[in-house]
Amino acid sequence: MLSGFNSATLTASSIKGYIMATKAKTKAGRVAERKTSRSQTPNRKKETQPAFPSAIDLLEEDHRQVEEWFDEYDELKKDDDRKAELAQKICLALKVHAQIEEEIFYPQAREATKDNDLIDEAVVEHATVKNLIAEIESMEVGEDLYDAKIRVLGEMVKQHIKEEEEELFPELEPAKMDLEAFGKELAERKRELLSEMQA
Ligand SMILES: [Fe+2]
Ligand SMILES: [Fe+2]
């Protein structure tokens, strides 16, 4: 039973109002907590714009980009050249993204959150994604099942992204990960891998 209400006053809108107020309060509380803990750290970060995106911003940018490419592919009818170009971009971006997460991000997130189940699941999902990418890369656009494989890859990747953004990322800030420092590390490794894999 929600405290602060008696059954006579329980209406849908009052419950909604109560939930929103509770959420707002909790969020405000968290923000205040974060501010307090930051102000207690001896070397307070400067207010200037960071040179690199935070780890979360960088990973979310990658997520939005591949989602956009999958959606564009989905809408194409017979444009095989564009399909091939998009498939190549998607596969390259996903391989680089998976590798920076596995090499840098997941180990740090595992350490910070201690949520082994979540990270183990993500690693297994990556392996499945990488197998499908290898199959796609060994095929030509227009072959039987090519479009279906891209579609299934898109569904798997979107589900994986949803889990990362809704379950894993929210655990990171309270776990006190230095997301700006990891952003720099991720951005540098991403650049390196992109040039290696494109060579
Ligand atoms: Fe991932
Ligand atoms: Fe990701």
PDB file of C-alpha atoms and ligand atoms in Angstrom:
ATOM      1  CA  MET A   1       0.000   0.000   0.000  1.00  0.00           C
ATOM      2  CA  LEU A   2       1.328   3.433  -0.897  1.00  0.00           C
ATOM      3  CA  SER A   3       2.002   5.422   2.223  1.00  0.00           C
ATOM      4  CA  GLY A   4       0.459   8.882   2.333  1.00  0.00           C
ATOM      5  CA  PHE A   5      -2.798   7.747   0.719  1.00  0.00           C
ATOM      6  CA  ASN A   6      -5.933   6.225   2.147  1.00  0.00           C
ATOM      7  CA  SER A   7      -8.011   4.003  -0.096  1.00  0.00           C
ATOM      8  CA  ALA A   8     -10.749   6.647  -0.511  1.00  0.00           C
ATOM      9  CA  THR A   9      -8.298   9.060  -2.163  1.00  0.00           C
ATOM     10  CA  LEU A  10      -6.621   6.523  -4.460  1.00  0.00           C
ATOM     11  CA  THR A  11      -7.353   7.564  -8.019  1.00  0.00           C
ATOM     12  CA  ALA A  12      -5.312   6.898 -11.119  1.00  0.00           C
ATOM     13  CA  SER A  13      -4.114  10.489 -11.300  1.00  0.00           C
ATOM     14  CA  SER A  14      -3.239  10.681  -7.619  1.00  0.00           C
ATOM     15  CA  ILE A  15      -1.199   7.481  -7.903  1.00  0.00           C
ATOM     16  CA  LYS A  16       0.531   8.814 -11.008  1.00  0.00           C
ATOM     17  CA  GLY A  17       1.249  12.101  -9.223  1.00  0.00           C
ATOM     18  CA  TYR A  18       2.598  10.240  -6.236  1.00  0.00           C
ATOM     19  CA  ILE A  19       4.857   8.047  -8.385  1.00  0.00           C
ATOM     20  CA  MET A  20       6.159  11.048 -10.341  1.00  0.00           C
ATOM     21  CA  ALA A  21       6.836  12.978  -7.139  1.00  0.00           C
ATOM     22  CA  THR A  22       8.655   9.965  -5.672  1.00  0.00           C
ATOM     23  CA  LYS A  23      10.736   9.554  -8.826  1.00  0.00           C
ATOM     24  CA  ALA A  24      11.535  13.247  -8.928  1.00  0.00           C
ATOM     25  CA  LYS A  25      12.498  13.151  -5.289  1.00  0.00           C
ATOM     26  CA  THR A  26      14.691  10.108  -5.748  1.00  0.00           C
ATOM     27  CA  LYS A  27      16.358  11.633  -8.803  1.00  0.00           C
ATOM     28  CA  ALA A  28      16.870  14.954  -7.030  1.00  0.00           C
ATOM     29  CA  GLY A  29      18.298  13.027  -4.095  1.00  0.00           C
ATOM     30  CA  ARG A  30      20.729  11.200  -6.336  1.00  0.00           C
ATOM     31  CA  VAL A  31      21.835  14.408  -8.024  1.00  0.00           C
ATOM     32  CA  ALA A  32      22.350  16.071  -4.638  1.00  0.00           C
ATOM     33  CA  GLU A  33      24.292  13.029  -3.440  1.00  0.00           C
ATOM     34  CA  ARG A  34      26.512  13.124  -6.509  1.00  0.00           C
ATOM     35  CA  LYS A  35      27.125  16.834  -6.088  1.00  0.00           C
ATOM     36  CA  THR A  36      28.066  16.329  -2.450  1.00  0.00           C
ATOM     37  CA  SER A  37      30.446  13.491  -3.223  1.00  0.00           C
ATOM     38  CA  ARG A  38      32.032  15.488  -6.068  1.00  0.00           C
ATOM     39  CA  SER A  39      32.514  18.559  -3.929  1.00  0.00           C
ATOM     40  CA  GLN A  40      34.262  16.390  -1.354  1.00  0.00           C
ATOM     41  CA  THR A  41      36.877  15.138  -3.808  1.00  0.00           C
ATOM     42  CA  PRO A  42      40.127  17.073  -3.397  1.00  0.00           C
ATOM     43  CA  ASN A  43      40.862  17.605  -7.115  1.00  0.00           C
ATOM     44  CA  ARG A  44      37.632  19.044  -8.377  1.00  0.00           C
ATOM     45  CA  LYS A  45      37.202  18.773 -12.149  1.00  0.00           C
ATOM     46  CA  LYS A  46      37.378  21.986 -14.132  1.00  0.00           C
ATOM     47  CA  GLU A  47      34.135  23.321 -15.612  1.00  0.00           C
ATOM     48  CA  THR A  48      35.507  23.415 -19.186  1.00  0.00           C
ATOM     49  CA  GLN A  49      34.131  21.209 -21.944  1.00  0.00           C
ATOM     50  CA  PRO A  50      36.030  17.858 -22.004  1.00  0.00           C
ATOM     51  CA  ALA A  51      38.128  17.150 -25.124  1.00  0.00           C
ATOM     52  CA  PHE A  52      36.631  13.667 -25.427  1.00  0.00           C
ATOM     53  CA  PRO A  53      33.046  12.486 -25.015  1.00  0.00           C
ATOM     54  CA  SER A  54      32.297  10.508 -21.880  1.00  0.00           C
ATOM     55  CA  ALA A  55      32.360   6.727 -22.293  1.00  0.00           C
ATOM     56  CA  ILE A  56      28.568   6.602 -22.262  1.00  0.00           C
ATOM     57  CA  ASP A  57      28.212   9.392 -24.845  1.00  0.00           C
ATOM     58  CA  LEU A  58      30.682   7.694 -27.146  1.00  0.00           C
ATOM     59  CA  LEU A  59      29.007   4.278 -26.893  1.00  0.00           C
ATOM     60  CA  GLU A  60      25.521   5.764 -27.296  1.00  0.00           C
ATOM     61  CA  GLU A  61      26.655   7.675 -30.383  1.00  0.00           C
ATOM     62  CA  ASP A  62      27.812   4.372 -31.900  1.00  0.00           C
ATOM     63  CA  HIS A  63      24.477   2.793 -30.967  1.00  0.00           C
ATOM     64  CA  ARG A  64      22.427   5.550 -32.650  1.00  0.00           C
ATOM     65  CA  GLN A  65      24.602   5.351 -35.763  1.00  0.00           C
ATOM     66  CA  VAL A  66      24.166   1.611 -36.342  1.00  0.00           C
ATOM     67  CA  GLU A  67      20.450   1.793 -35.540  1.00  0.00           C
ATOM     68  CA  GLU A  68      20.125   4.450 -38.244  1.00  0.00           C
ATOM     69  CA  TRP A  69      21.982   2.286 -40.774  1.00  0.00           C
ATOM     70  CA  PHE A  70      19.843  -0.765 -39.951  1.00  0.00           C
ATOM     71  CA  ASP A  71      16.675   1.304 -40.423  1.00  0.00           C
ATOM     72  CA  GLU A  72      17.894   2.671 -43.727  1.00  0.00           C
ATOM     73  CA  TYR A  73      18.777  -0.849 -44.932  1.00  0.00           C
ATOM     74  CA  ASP A  74      15.328  -2.045 -43.949  1.00  0.00           C
ATOM     75  CA  GLU A  75      13.656   0.545 -46.131  1.00  0.00           C
ATOM     76  CA  LEU A  76      15.721  -0.175 -49.236  1.00  0.00           C
ATOM     77  CA  LYS A  77      14.048  -2.270 -51.889  1.00  0.00           C
ATOM     78  CA  LYS A  78      16.383  -3.085 -54.731  1.00  0.00           C
ATOM     79  CA  ASP A  79      19.388  -0.840 -54.291  1.00  0.00           C
ATOM     80  CA  ASP A  80      22.093  -3.485 -53.965  1.00  0.00           C
ATOM     81  CA  ASP A  81      24.986  -1.018 -54.063  1.00  0.00           C
ATOM     82  CA  ARG A  82      23.633   0.973 -51.129  1.00  0.00           C
ATOM     83  CA  LYS A  83      22.778  -2.266 -49.302  1.00  0.00           C
ATOM     84  CA  ALA A  84      26.359  -3.493 -49.716  1.00  0.00           C
ATOM     85  CA  GLU A  85      27.718  -0.160 -48.531  1.00  0.00           C
ATOM     86  CA  LEU A  86      25.463  -0.108 -45.472  1.00  0.00           C
ATOM     87  CA  ALA A  87      26.186  -3.737 -44.614  1.00  0.00           C
ATOM     88  CA  GLN A  88      29.898  -3.047 -44.774  1.00  0.00           C
ATOM     89  CA  LYS A  89      29.562   0.039 -42.551  1.00  0.00           C
ATOM     90  CA  ILE A  90      27.376  -1.822 -40.056  1.00  0.00           C
ATOM     91  CA  CYS A  91      29.735  -4.795 -39.799  1.00  0.00           C
ATOM     92  CA  LEU A  92      32.843  -2.632 -39.394  1.00  0.00           C
ATOM     93  CA  ALA A  93      31.216  -0.356 -36.816  1.00  0.00           C
ATOM     94  CA  LEU A  94      29.911  -3.305 -34.802  1.00  0.00           C
ATOM     95  CA  LYS A  95      33.243  -5.127 -34.801  1.00  0.00           C
ATOM     96  CA  VAL A  96      35.081  -2.033 -33.578  1.00  0.00           C
ATOM     97  CA  HIS A  97      32.366  -1.214 -31.036  1.00  0.00           C
ATOM     98  CA  ALA A  98      32.296  -4.766 -29.669  1.00  0.00           C
ATOM     99  CA  GLN A  99      36.060  -4.827 -29.376  1.00  0.00           C
ATOM    100  CA  ILE A 100      36.401  -1.542 -27.477  1.00  0.00           C
ATOM    101  CA  GLU A 101      33.649  -2.648 -25.136  1.00  0.00           C
ATOM    102  CA  GLU A 102      35.264  -6.029 -24.533  1.00  0.00           C
ATOM    103  CA  GLU A 103      38.821  -4.737 -24.188  1.00  0.00           C
ATOM    104  CA  ILE A 104      38.214  -1.596 -22.177  1.00  0.00           C
ATOM    105  CA  PHE A 105      34.653  -0.923 -21.176  1.00  0.00           C
ATOM    106  CA  TYR A 106      33.270  -4.226 -19.910  1.00  0.00           C
ATOM    107  CA  PRO A 107      36.270  -5.059 -17.675  1.00  0.00           C
ATOM    108  CA  GLN A 108      36.028  -1.628 -16.051  1.00  0.00           C
ATOM    109  CA  ALA A 109      32.251  -1.849 -15.775  1.00  0.00           C
ATOM    110  CA  ARG A 110      32.568  -5.321 -14.240  1.00  0.00           C
ATOM    111  CA  GLU A 111      35.019  -4.005 -11.697  1.00  0.00           C
ATOM    112  CA  ALA A 112      32.907  -0.934 -10.893  1.00  0.00           C
ATOM    113  CA  THR A 113      29.477  -2.560 -10.701  1.00  0.00           C
ATOM    114  CA  LYS A 114      30.372  -6.143  -9.663  1.00  0.00           C
ATOM    115  CA  ASP A 115      27.432  -7.136 -11.865  1.00  0.00           C
ATOM    116  CA  ASN A 116      28.997 -10.215 -13.438  1.00  0.00           C
ATOM    117  CA  ASP A 117      25.731 -11.661 -14.772  1.00  0.00           C
ATOM    118  CA  LEU A 118      24.960  -8.569 -16.801  1.00  0.00           C
ATOM    119  CA  ILE A 119      28.449  -8.342 -18.314  1.00  0.00           C
ATOM    120  CA  ASP A 120      28.669 -12.103 -18.964  1.00  0.00           C
ATOM    121  CA  GLU A 121      25.383 -11.916 -20.831  1.00  0.00           C
ATOM    122  CA  ALA A 122      26.652  -8.975 -22.888  1.00  0.00           C
ATOM    123  CA  VAL A 123      29.834 -10.881 -23.829  1.00  0.00           C
ATOM    124  CA  VAL A 124      27.794 -13.893 -24.960  1.00  0.00           C
ATOM    125  CA  GLU A 125      25.546 -11.623 -27.028  1.00  0.00           C
ATOM    126  CA  HIS A 126      28.630 -10.102 -28.648  1.00  0.00           C
ATOM    127  CA  ALA A 127      29.855 -13.572 -29.632  1.00  0.00           C
ATOM    128  CA  THR A 128      26.529 -14.330 -31.326  1.00  0.00           C
ATOM    129  CA  VAL A 129      26.581 -10.974 -33.106  1.00  0.00           C
ATOM    130  CA  LYS A 130      30.155 -11.577 -34.297  1.00  0.00           C
ATOM    131  CA  ASN A 131      29.265 -15.011 -35.711  1.00  0.00           C
ATOM    132  CA  LEU A 132      26.435 -13.518 -37.701  1.00  0.00           C
ATOM    133  CA  ILE A 133      28.692 -10.712 -38.932  1.00  0.00           C
ATOM    134  CA  ALA A 134      31.232 -13.300 -40.137  1.00  0.00           C
ATOM    135  CA  GLU A 135      28.471 -15.101 -42.065  1.00  0.00           C
ATOM    136  CA  ILE A 136      27.278 -11.842 -43.635  1.00  0.00           C
ATOM    137  CA  GLU A 137      30.821 -10.854 -44.594  1.00  0.00           C
ATOM    138  CA  SER A 138      31.305 -14.153 -46.403  1.00  0.00           C
ATOM    139  CA  MET A 139      28.218 -13.528 -48.565  1.00  0.00           C
ATOM    140  CA  GLU A 140      27.217 -11.197 -51.378  1.00  0.00           C
ATOM    141  CA  VAL A 141      24.226  -8.863 -51.367  1.00  0.00           C
ATOM    142  CA  GLY A 142      21.328 -10.484 -53.183  1.00  0.00           C
ATOM    143  CA  GLU A 143      22.192 -14.032 -52.064  1.00  0.00           C
ATOM    144  CA  ASP A 144      19.426 -16.016 -50.397  1.00  0.00           C
ATOM    145  CA  LEU A 145      19.007 -15.079 -46.737  1.00  0.00           C
ATOM    146  CA  TYR A 146      21.345 -12.074 -46.966  1.00  0.00           C
ATOM    147  CA  ASP A 147      18.611  -9.533 -46.188  1.00  0.00           C
ATOM    148  CA  ALA A 148      17.199 -11.819 -43.498  1.00  0.00           C
ATOM    149  CA  LYS A 149      20.604 -12.072 -41.817  1.00  0.00           C
ATOM    150  CA  ILE A 150      20.956  -8.289 -41.764  1.00  0.00           C
ATOM    151  CA  ARG A 151      17.453  -7.998 -40.323  1.00  0.00           C
ATOM    152  CA  VAL A 152      18.141 -10.585 -37.604  1.00  0.00           C
ATOM    153  CA  LEU A 153      21.466  -8.911 -36.830  1.00  0.00           C
ATOM    154  CA  GLY A 154      19.603  -5.605 -36.472  1.00  0.00           C
ATOM    155  CA  GLU A 155      17.081  -7.125 -34.084  1.00  0.00           C
ATOM    156  CA  MET A 156      19.789  -8.730 -31.958  1.00  0.00           C
ATOM    157  CA  VAL A 157      21.876  -5.567 -31.857  1.00  0.00           C
ATOM    158  CA  LYS A 158      18.911  -3.350 -30.977  1.00  0.00           C
ATOM    159  CA  GLN A 159      17.963  -5.655 -28.113  1.00  0.00           C
ATOM    160  CA  HIS A 160      21.552  -5.706 -26.882  1.00  0.00           C
ATOM    161  CA  ILE A 161      21.732  -1.900 -27.063  1.00  0.00           C
ATOM    162  CA  LYS A 162      18.501  -1.623 -25.083  1.00  0.00           C
ATOM    163  CA  GLU A 163      19.925  -3.825 -22.326  1.00  0.00           C
ATOM    164  CA  GLU A 164      23.174  -1.859 -22.204  1.00  0.00           C
ATOM    165  CA  GLU A 165      21.432   1.497 -22.060  1.00  0.00           C
ATOM    166  CA  GLU A 166      18.622   0.527 -19.702  1.00  0.00           C
ATOM    167  CA  GLU A 167      20.424  -1.858 -17.366  1.00  0.00           C
ATOM    168  CA  LEU A 168      24.188  -1.466 -17.520  1.00  0.00           C
ATOM    169  CA  PHE A 169      24.771   2.255 -18.107  1.00  0.00           C
ATOM    170  CA  PRO A 170      22.542   3.400 -15.226  1.00  0.00           C
ATOM    171  CA  GLU A 171      24.690   1.341 -12.850  1.00  0.00           C
ATOM    172  CA  LEU A 172      27.883   3.113 -13.820  1.00  0.00           C
ATOM    173  CA  GLU A 173      27.637   6.593 -12.410  1.00  0.00           C
ATOM    174  CA  PRO A 174      26.637   5.451  -8.934  1.00  0.00           C
ATOM    175  CA  ALA A 175      29.534   2.959  -9.194  1.00  0.00           C
ATOM    176  CA  LYS A 176      31.833   6.003  -9.490  1.00  0.00           C
ATOM    177  CA  MET A 177      33.440   5.039 -12.793  1.00  0.00           C
ATOM    178  CA  ASP A 178      35.524   7.820 -14.285  1.00  0.00           C
ATOM    179  CA  LEU A 179      33.444   7.997 -17.450  1.00  0.00           C
ATOM    180  CA  GLU A 180      35.418  10.877 -18.954  1.00  0.00           C
ATOM    181  CA  ALA A 181      38.743   9.068 -18.658  1.00  0.00           C
ATOM    182  CA  PHE A 182      37.217   5.948 -20.215  1.00  0.00           C
ATOM    183  CA  GLY A 183      35.738   8.046 -22.972  1.00  0.00           C
ATOM    184  CA  LYS A 184      39.225   9.143 -23.977  1.00  0.00           C
ATOM    185  CA  GLU A 185      40.572   5.593 -23.835  1.00  0.00           C
ATOM    186  CA  LEU A 186      37.638   4.262 -25.863  1.00  0.00           C
ATOM    187  CA  ALA A 187      37.901   7.039 -28.469  1.00  0.00           C
ATOM    188  CA  GLU A 188      41.625   6.423 -28.990  1.00  0.00           C
ATOM    189  CA  ARG A 189      41.236   2.650 -29.301  1.00  0.00           C
ATOM    190  CA  LYS A 190      38.267   3.103 -31.620  1.00  0.00           C
ATOM    191  CA  ARG A 191      40.320   5.296 -33.944  1.00  0.00           C
ATOM    192  CA  GLU A 192      43.168   2.758 -33.924  1.00  0.00           C
ATOM    193  CA  LEU A 193      40.902  -0.218 -34.676  1.00  0.00           C
ATOM    194  CA  LEU A 194      39.029   1.620 -37.414  1.00  0.00           C
ATOM    195  CA  SER A 195      42.237   2.326 -39.276  1.00  0.00           C
ATOM    196  CA  GLU A 196      43.519  -1.261 -38.718  1.00  0.00           C
ATOM    197  CA  MET A 197      40.292  -2.903 -39.868  1.00  0.00           C
ATOM    198  CA  GLN A 198      39.845  -0.605 -42.849  1.00  0.00           C
ATOM    199  CA  ALA A 199      43.405  -1.164 -44.058  1.00  0.00           C
TER     200      ALA A 199
HETATM  201 FE    FE B   1      27.823  -4.308 -26.323  1.00  0.00          FE
HETATM  202 FE    FE B   2      27.312  -1.103 -26.983  1.00  0.00          FE
END
